[in-house]
């Protein structure tokens, strides 16, 4: 699969990285100054002069730098489009159409193209074309309202979860379209959105809310509970020396007995559901006197599922994370970046790191040569500013 990716920020680059990890030949088309995540990235964190955000979502790719507004941009890109299977983009709605790179224009060059677009809010409707970023989608999709305690204390997730889920959905859509093309020879217009991804993260919750004819009052719950639709003790509790997540498994009679609480034992399932705030406050008070090891010693033998709340330092040293190979140390100059590895195994193995994230325009010359351009023509395109090559002294990052 050959992919031409017009993607920036996180959602689009992460989606094409999934495909690149699996062996797709992905070419990242960047503006002469570099994509947003290369130039700026998040939090200004850089390593050996490179944005760590860029390093996190652009491995196993090639880079060509093209000024899409230059009169020669179409001449540069046409042979690349003719040779690719997939065009991916996450520009604001209508932006690529204005540059002559919309779906209809690309399909005229390659009729069986898979053209995959990721937007913030979708391709039509009153929000189409408006800026759509992770946090705004978390807010509008209801995710923020159910992440807080539902009683006026709401919060966003601690990381851009919608961006990353949206990336996975976009990659899934491309793979489905590719299978279809292998079977039928037909191209596909693939369209995903952050709004769709934000709602998809809540599939069970939304179905229970709407189908169960619930109201806003049903979502209100103590902050310790992890979900509005699951009975306590399912949640996160402060202990004497840590926080612990407690999930369901064993019987609640055993649970109350293990904690030595007759007050908790007085709540049957219906009472825990009807008076969950009272039950949860009582449980919080009870657990505050326990250490994590004491609690594990009591609950695990009875079949209850319990886990210490880890921070990022704990995750880095986690033996299970190491066994699964889920963190990768990637060389960057004289140092290294620690990034997330591809999260799925195939026949017991993770896809390898074939190439580190590319320098800006690193592959401009070889890609243009492969597309039929001679060196004098490539030099002329570089001199005119139509493209930037990583070997001409102007490309950085």
Short mmCIF file of C-alpha atoms in Angstrom, two decimals:
data_model
loop_
_atom_site.label_atom_id
_atom_site.label_comp_id
_atom_site.label_asym_id
_atom_site.label_seq_id
_atom_site.Cartn_x
_atom_site.Cartn_y
_atom_site.Cartn_z
CA UNK A 1 0.00 0.00 0.00
CA UNK A 2 1.38 3.41 -1.00
CA UNK A 3 0.06 6.31 1.05
CA UNK A 4 0.41 10.03 0.37
CA UNK A 5 -0.33 11.78 3.65
CA UNK A 6 -1.25 15.46 3.88
CA UNK A 7 -1.53 15.37 7.66
CA UNK A 8 -0.51 17.48 10.60
CA UNK A 9 -1.14 17.85 14.34
CA UNK A 10 -1.70 14.36 15.88
CA UNK A 11 -4.80 12.60 14.54
CA UNK A 12 -3.69 12.39 10.89
CA UNK A 13 0.01 11.65 11.50
CA UNK A 14 -0.83 8.97 14.10
CA UNK A 15 -3.25 7.32 11.66
CA UNK A 16 -0.65 7.12 8.90
CA UNK A 17 1.93 5.90 11.43
CA UNK A 18 -0.30 2.91 12.23
CA UNK A 19 -0.26 2.07 8.52
CA UNK A 20 3.47 2.71 8.21
CA UNK A 21 4.14 0.41 11.16
CA UNK A 22 2.27 -2.34 9.31
CA UNK A 23 4.46 -1.93 6.24
CA UNK A 24 2.65 0.67 4.15
CA UNK A 25 4.92 2.94 2.12
CA UNK A 26 3.89 6.29 3.62
CA UNK A 27 5.09 9.61 2.22
CA UNK A 28 4.39 12.64 4.40
CA UNK A 29 3.77 15.79 2.35
CA UNK A 30 4.81 18.82 4.39
CA UNK A 31 4.91 22.56 3.75
CA UNK A 32 8.39 24.09 3.30
CA UNK A 33 8.46 25.14 6.96
CA UNK A 34 7.41 21.68 8.15
CA UNK A 35 4.16 20.35 9.58
CA UNK A 36 2.75 21.79 12.82
CA UNK A 37 3.84 18.88 14.98
CA UNK A 38 7.38 19.18 13.56
CA UNK A 39 7.66 22.97 13.95
CA UNK A 40 5.87 23.46 17.25
CA UNK A 41 4.53 20.31 18.84
CA UNK A 42 3.06 20.21 22.32
CA UNK A 43 4.54 21.87 25.41
CA UNK A 44 7.60 23.00 23.45
CA UNK A 45 9.40 19.79 24.41
CA UNK A 46 12.29 19.09 22.03
CA UNK A 47 15.08 16.56 21.93
CA UNK A 48 18.26 17.14 19.93
CA UNK A 49 16.41 20.05 18.32
CA UNK A 50 13.43 17.93 17.24
CA UNK A 51 9.84 18.16 18.45
CA UNK A 52 8.97 15.13 20.54
CA UNK A 53 5.36 15.33 19.34
CA UNK A 54 6.69 14.83 15.81
CA UNK A 55 8.86 11.92 16.94
CA UNK A 56 5.86 10.24 18.59
CA UNK A 57 3.68 10.00 15.45
CA UNK A 58 5.91 9.95 12.36
CA UNK A 59 8.18 6.90 12.38
CA UNK A 60 8.56 4.61 9.35
CA UNK A 61 7.66 7.42 6.91
CA UNK A 62 9.29 9.43 4.14
CA UNK A 63 9.10 13.21 3.91
CA UNK A 64 8.71 15.45 0.88
CA UNK A 65 8.35 19.20 1.37
CA UNK A 66 6.09 20.94 -1.17
CA UNK A 67 4.69 24.45 -1.27
CA UNK A 68 1.07 23.58 -2.10
CA UNK A 69 0.41 27.18 -3.19
CA UNK A 70 3.27 27.24 -5.69
CA UNK A 71 2.29 27.15 -9.39
CA UNK A 72 4.40 24.00 -9.87
CA UNK A 73 2.86 22.09 -6.95
CA UNK A 74 0.44 20.22 -9.21
CA UNK A 75 3.30 19.22 -11.52
CA UNK A 76 5.19 17.81 -8.54
CA UNK A 77 2.28 15.99 -6.95
CA UNK A 78 0.50 14.54 -9.97
CA UNK A 79 2.97 11.67 -10.60
CA UNK A 80 3.04 10.92 -6.87
CA UNK A 81 -0.75 10.67 -6.83
CA UNK A 82 -0.71 8.46 -9.91
CA UNK A 83 1.55 6.02 -8.08
CA UNK A 84 -0.24 5.91 -4.72
CA UNK A 85 -3.17 3.88 -3.42
CA UNK A 86 -4.27 6.20 -0.63
CA UNK A 87 -4.42 9.93 -0.07
CA UNK A 88 -4.90 10.85 3.59
CA UNK A 89 -5.57 14.34 4.88
CA UNK A 90 -6.80 16.14 7.97
CA UNK A 91 -6.83 19.73 6.78
CA UNK A 92 -9.78 21.92 7.67
CA UNK A 93 -12.75 21.17 5.42
CA UNK A 94 -12.37 22.75 1.96
CA UNK A 95 -8.69 23.66 2.35
CA UNK A 96 -7.34 21.04 -0.07
CA UNK A 97 -10.17 21.66 -2.53
CA UNK A 98 -8.98 25.26 -2.85
CA UNK A 99 -5.50 23.96 -3.64
CA UNK A 100 -6.75 21.59 -6.34
CA UNK A 101 -6.21 18.51 -4.17
CA UNK A 102 -9.77 17.69 -3.18
CA UNK A 103 -11.40 14.31 -3.71
CA UNK A 104 -12.78 15.00 -7.19
CA UNK A 105 -9.48 16.44 -8.43
CA UNK A 106 -7.45 13.52 -7.08
CA UNK A 107 -9.93 10.95 -8.40
CA UNK A 108 -9.58 12.50 -11.85
CA UNK A 109 -5.88 11.62 -11.67
CA UNK A 110 -6.33 8.21 -10.00
CA UNK A 111 -9.92 6.88 -10.44
CA UNK A 112 -9.50 4.01 -7.96
CA UNK A 113 -7.99 6.20 -5.25
CA UNK A 114 -8.79 5.70 -1.59
CA UNK A 115 -9.22 9.26 -0.35
CA UNK A 116 -9.37 9.41 3.45
CA UNK A 117 -10.27 12.62 5.25
CA UNK A 118 -10.33 13.24 8.98
CA UNK A 119 -12.16 16.36 10.12
CA UNK A 120 -13.07 17.80 13.47
CA UNK A 121 -16.85 17.82 13.18
CA UNK A 122 -17.66 16.00 9.95
CA UNK A 123 -17.99 16.93 6.31
CA UNK A 124 -21.43 18.55 6.44
CA UNK A 125 -23.76 20.26 8.87
CA UNK A 126 -23.53 23.50 10.85
CA UNK A 127 -20.12 22.68 12.38
CA UNK A 128 -18.40 21.58 9.16
CA UNK A 129 -15.35 23.71 8.47
CA UNK A 130 -15.06 25.00 12.03
CA UNK A 131 -11.93 24.28 14.06
CA UNK A 132 -12.28 20.94 15.75
CA UNK A 133 -9.65 19.94 18.29
CA UNK A 134 -9.62 17.21 20.90
CA UNK A 135 -10.68 19.29 23.91
CA UNK A 136 -13.59 20.96 22.11
CA UNK A 137 -14.83 17.57 20.93
CA UNK A 138 -14.51 16.12 24.43
CA UNK A 139 -16.74 18.96 25.57
CA UNK A 140 -19.38 18.79 22.83
CA UNK A 141 -19.59 14.98 22.75
CA UNK A 142 -20.52 14.76 26.44
CA UNK A 143 -17.25 13.09 27.41
CA UNK A 144 -16.26 15.89 29.78
CA UNK A 145 -19.62 15.74 31.53
CA UNK A 146 -19.27 12.04 32.38
CA UNK A 147 -15.56 12.22 33.20
CA UNK A 148 -16.25 14.50 36.14
CA UNK A 149 -18.56 13.54 38.96
CA UNK A 150 -21.67 14.73 37.15
CA UNK A 151 -22.53 17.15 39.92
CA UNK A 152 -20.89 20.31 38.67
CA UNK A 153 -17.30 19.08 38.94
CA UNK A 154 -16.43 18.06 35.41
CA UNK A 155 -13.03 17.56 33.83
CA UNK A 156 -11.42 16.58 30.55
CA UNK A 157 -9.45 13.38 30.18
CA UNK A 158 -5.81 13.90 31.12
CA UNK A 159 -4.60 13.32 27.55
CA UNK A 160 -6.06 13.94 24.05
CA UNK A 161 -7.87 10.58 23.92
CA UNK A 162 -10.14 11.62 21.04
CA UNK A 163 -7.19 12.46 18.79
CA UNK A 164 -5.67 9.03 19.26
CA UNK A 165 -8.92 7.11 18.96
CA UNK A 166 -9.75 9.15 15.86
CA UNK A 167 -6.38 8.14 14.39
CA UNK A 168 -7.11 4.46 14.97
CA UNK A 169 -10.57 4.77 13.37
CA UNK A 170 -9.14 6.56 10.33
CA UNK A 171 -6.51 3.85 9.87
CA UNK A 172 -9.22 1.20 10.23
CA UNK A 173 -11.29 2.94 7.54
CA UNK A 174 -8.34 3.01 5.16
CA UNK A 175 -7.66 -0.69 5.71
CA UNK A 176 -11.31 -1.55 5.07
CA UNK A 177 -11.29 0.49 1.86
CA UNK A 178 -8.06 -1.19 0.75
CA UNK A 179 -9.57 -4.64 1.23
CA UNK A 180 -12.56 -3.51 -0.80
CA UNK A 181 -10.30 -2.26 -3.58
CA UNK A 182 -8.36 -5.53 -3.67
CA UNK A 183 -11.66 -7.37 -4.03
CA UNK A 184 -13.49 -5.04 -6.43
CA UNK A 185 -10.95 -2.63 -7.93
CA UNK A 186 -13.04 0.29 -6.68
CA UNK A 187 -11.76 3.28 -4.74
CA UNK A 188 -13.50 4.69 -1.68
CA UNK A 189 -14.09 8.07 -0.09
CA UNK A 190 -13.31 7.48 3.60
CA UNK A 191 -14.50 10.17 6.01
CA UNK A 192 -13.97 10.18 9.75
CA UNK A 193 -14.25 12.89 12.38
CA UNK A 194 -13.13 13.67 15.89
CA UNK A 195 -16.81 14.07 16.80
CA UNK A 196 -17.48 10.52 15.68
CA UNK A 197 -14.43 9.31 17.58
CA UNK A 198 -15.47 11.16 20.73
CA UNK A 199 -18.92 9.58 20.63
CA UNK A 200 -17.52 6.14 19.74
CA UNK A 201 -15.48 6.21 22.95
CA UNK A 202 -18.82 6.31 24.77
CA UNK A 203 -20.74 3.67 22.83
CA UNK A 204 -21.93 1.68 25.85
CA UNK A 205 -22.59 4.73 27.99
CA UNK A 206 -24.68 6.51 25.35
CA UNK A 207 -26.69 3.38 24.54
CA UNK A 208 -27.52 2.84 28.20
CA UNK A 209 -28.42 6.49 28.71
CA UNK A 210 -30.72 6.85 25.70
CA UNK A 211 -32.22 3.37 25.66
CA UNK A 212 -32.67 3.35 29.42
CA UNK A 213 -34.50 6.70 29.23
CA UNK A 214 -32.08 8.20 31.73
CA UNK A 215 -31.76 11.90 32.64
CA UNK A 216 -29.00 14.23 33.80
CA UNK A 217 -29.69 13.33 37.42
CA UNK A 218 -28.73 9.72 36.73
CA UNK A 219 -25.20 10.80 35.80
CA UNK A 220 -24.62 12.56 39.10
CA UNK A 221 -22.38 10.50 41.30
CA UNK A 222 -19.54 10.81 43.81
CA UNK A 223 -16.21 11.56 42.18
CA UNK A 224 -14.73 8.23 43.34
CA UNK A 225 -17.03 6.23 41.06
CA UNK A 226 -15.54 5.46 37.66
CA UNK A 227 -18.77 5.35 35.63
CA UNK A 228 -22.30 6.59 36.13
CA UNK A 229 -23.83 3.29 34.99
CA UNK A 230 -21.80 0.81 37.07
CA UNK A 231 -22.64 0.25 40.72
CA UNK A 232 -20.12 0.96 43.48
CA UNK A 233 -17.50 -0.01 44.50
CA UNK A 234 -16.38 0.25 40.83
CA UNK A 235 -14.11 3.27 41.12
CA UNK A 236 -10.90 4.84 42.41
CA UNK A 237 -10.30 5.39 46.12
CA UNK A 238 -7.68 7.17 48.22
CA UNK A 239 -5.87 4.83 50.59
CA UNK A 240 -3.40 5.65 53.34
CA UNK A 241 -0.42 5.29 50.98
CA UNK A 242 -1.81 5.27 47.43
CA UNK A 243 -4.89 5.37 45.25
CA UNK A 244 -6.49 2.09 44.24
CA UNK A 245 -8.89 1.15 41.46
CA UNK A 246 -11.42 -1.48 42.52
CA UNK A 247 -13.42 -3.38 39.91
CA UNK A 248 -16.12 -6.00 40.31
CA UNK A 249 -15.85 -9.75 40.58
CA UNK A 250 -16.47 -11.39 43.97
CA UNK A 251 -19.67 -11.17 46.03
CA UNK A 252 -20.46 -7.98 47.89
CA UNK A 253 -21.06 -9.90 51.12
CA UNK A 254 -17.43 -11.02 50.91
CA UNK A 255 -16.37 -7.45 50.12
CA UNK A 256 -17.96 -5.96 53.23
CA UNK A 257 -16.72 -8.82 55.39
CA UNK A 258 -13.16 -8.41 54.09
CA UNK A 259 -13.23 -4.76 55.11
CA UNK A 260 -14.81 -5.61 58.47
CA UNK A 261 -17.68 -3.18 57.94
CA UNK A 262 -21.18 -4.01 59.12
CA UNK A 263 -22.38 -0.67 57.76
CA UNK A 264 -21.28 -1.60 54.22
CA UNK A 265 -22.80 -5.06 54.64
CA UNK A 266 -26.19 -3.45 55.26
CA UNK A 267 -26.36 -2.28 51.62
CA UNK A 268 -27.72 -4.81 49.16
CA UNK A 269 -27.37 -4.29 45.39
CA UNK A 270 -30.51 -2.18 45.10
CA UNK A 271 -29.49 -0.04 48.04
CA UNK A 272 -26.02 0.52 46.57
CA UNK A 273 -27.71 1.66 43.38
CA UNK A 274 -30.39 3.84 44.98
CA UNK A 275 -28.13 5.33 47.66
CA UNK A 276 -24.81 5.15 45.89
CA UNK A 277 -23.60 8.53 47.17
CA UNK A 278 -24.10 7.43 50.77
CA UNK A 279 -22.50 4.04 50.15
CA UNK A 280 -19.53 5.54 48.34
CA UNK A 281 -18.84 8.12 51.06
CA UNK A 282 -18.89 5.35 53.66
CA UNK A 283 -16.55 3.23 51.53
CA UNK A 284 -14.16 6.16 51.06
CA UNK A 285 -14.02 6.69 54.81
CA UNK A 286 -13.37 2.99 55.41
CA UNK A 287 -10.64 2.64 52.78
CA UNK A 288 -8.76 5.76 53.85
CA UNK A 289 -7.33 3.78 56.78
CA UNK A 290 -5.97 0.93 54.64
CA UNK A 291 -2.65 0.58 52.83
CA UNK A 292 -2.58 -0.83 49.33
CA UNK A 293 -0.87 -4.05 50.34
CA UNK A 294 -3.33 -4.60 53.17
CA UNK A 295 -6.22 -4.15 50.78
CA UNK A 296 -4.74 -6.44 48.13
CA UNK A 297 -4.16 -9.09 50.79
CA UNK A 298 -7.81 -9.01 51.76
CA UNK A 299 -9.54 -8.58 48.39
CA UNK A 300 -7.51 -10.55 45.83
CA UNK A 301 -7.99 -13.97 47.54
CA UNK A 302 -11.75 -13.36 47.31
CA UNK A 303 -11.62 -12.74 43.56
CA UNK A 304 -11.84 -8.95 43.57
CA UNK A 305 -9.90 -7.05 40.95
CA UNK A 306 -7.76 -4.27 42.36
CA UNK A 307 -4.89 -2.22 40.96
CA UNK A 308 -2.69 0.56 42.27
CA UNK A 309 -3.04 3.84 40.39
CA UNK A 310 0.26 4.32 38.58
CA UNK A 311 1.89 7.53 37.42
CA UNK A 312 4.05 7.84 34.32
CA UNK A 313 7.23 7.03 36.26
CA UNK A 314 5.59 3.80 37.39
CA UNK A 315 4.54 2.97 33.82
CA UNK A 316 8.09 3.38 32.54
CA UNK A 317 9.32 0.83 35.11
CA UNK A 318 6.34 -1.54 34.82
CA UNK A 319 7.47 -5.13 34.24
CA UNK A 320 4.35 -5.95 32.21
CA UNK A 321 4.80 -2.94 29.95
CA UNK A 322 8.41 -4.02 29.42
CA UNK A 323 7.42 -7.63 28.70
CA UNK A 324 4.94 -6.48 26.05
CA UNK A 325 7.50 -4.08 24.55
CA UNK A 326 5.02 -1.21 24.59
CA UNK A 327 7.60 1.54 25.08
CA UNK A 328 10.34 2.09 22.52
CA UNK A 329 13.65 3.94 22.88
CA UNK A 330 14.35 5.58 19.53
CA UNK A 331 17.75 7.15 18.71
CA UNK A 332 17.66 10.92 18.24
CA UNK A 333 21.03 12.49 17.59
CA UNK A 334 23.29 11.64 20.52
CA UNK A 335 20.28 10.96 22.73
CA UNK A 336 17.10 8.90 22.51
CA UNK A 337 13.37 9.50 22.69
CA UNK A 338 11.03 7.18 24.58
CA UNK A 339 7.80 6.77 22.61
CA UNK A 340 4.90 4.36 22.51
CA UNK A 341 5.42 1.33 20.31
CA UNK A 342 2.81 -0.04 17.91
CA UNK A 343 0.20 -1.50 20.31
CA UNK A 344 -0.77 -4.72 18.45
CA UNK A 345 1.18 -7.96 17.99
CA UNK A 346 1.10 -10.04 14.80
CA UNK A 347 2.08 -13.70 15.17
CA UNK A 348 3.53 -12.76 18.53
CA UNK A 349 5.64 -9.90 17.24
CA UNK A 350 5.45 -6.13 17.18
CA UNK A 351 6.18 -4.37 13.87
CA UNK A 352 9.79 -3.18 13.76
CA UNK A 353 11.12 0.35 13.63
CA UNK A 354 12.29 0.46 10.04
CA UNK A 355 13.22 4.13 9.90
CA UNK A 356 13.12 6.96 12.46
CA UNK A 357 10.88 9.97 11.82
CA UNK A 358 12.27 11.69 8.71
CA UNK A 359 14.01 15.03 8.43
CA UNK A 360 11.99 17.66 6.61
CA UNK A 361 12.22 16.97 2.89
CA UNK A 362 14.65 14.10 3.50
CA UNK A 363 13.19 12.09 0.62
CA UNK A 364 12.26 14.91 -1.76
CA UNK A 365 14.97 14.09 -4.28
CA UNK A 366 14.61 10.27 -4.34
CA UNK A 367 10.82 10.50 -4.49
CA UNK A 368 10.92 12.92 -7.40
CA UNK A 369 13.49 10.79 -9.22
CA UNK A 370 11.23 7.74 -8.75
CA UNK A 371 8.35 9.79 -10.16
CA UNK A 372 10.31 10.48 -13.35
CA UNK A 373 11.92 13.86 -12.69
CA UNK A 374 15.52 14.36 -13.78
CA UNK A 375 18.09 16.02 -11.55
CA UNK A 376 18.12 19.32 -13.51
CA UNK A 377 14.33 19.54 -13.20
CA UNK A 378 14.51 18.74 -9.47
CA UNK A 379 17.17 21.44 -9.00
CA UNK A 380 14.91 23.91 -10.82
CA UNK A 381 11.96 23.01 -8.55
CA UNK A 382 14.14 23.50 -5.48
CA UNK A 383 15.45 26.84 -6.76
CA UNK A 384 11.94 28.08 -7.48
CA UNK A 385 10.74 27.18 -3.97
CA UNK A 386 8.20 24.63 -5.19
CA UNK A 387 9.88 21.97 -3.08
CA UNK A 388 12.44 21.77 -0.31
CA UNK A 389 15.00 18.97 -0.15
CA UNK A 390 16.60 17.82 3.06
CA UNK A 391 20.03 17.80 1.44
CA UNK A 392 20.02 21.40 0.18
CA UNK A 393 20.85 23.02 3.50
CA UNK A 394 17.47 24.67 4.01
CA UNK A 395 15.44 21.87 5.58
CA UNK A 396 15.63 21.45 9.32
CA UNK A 397 13.92 19.41 12.04
#
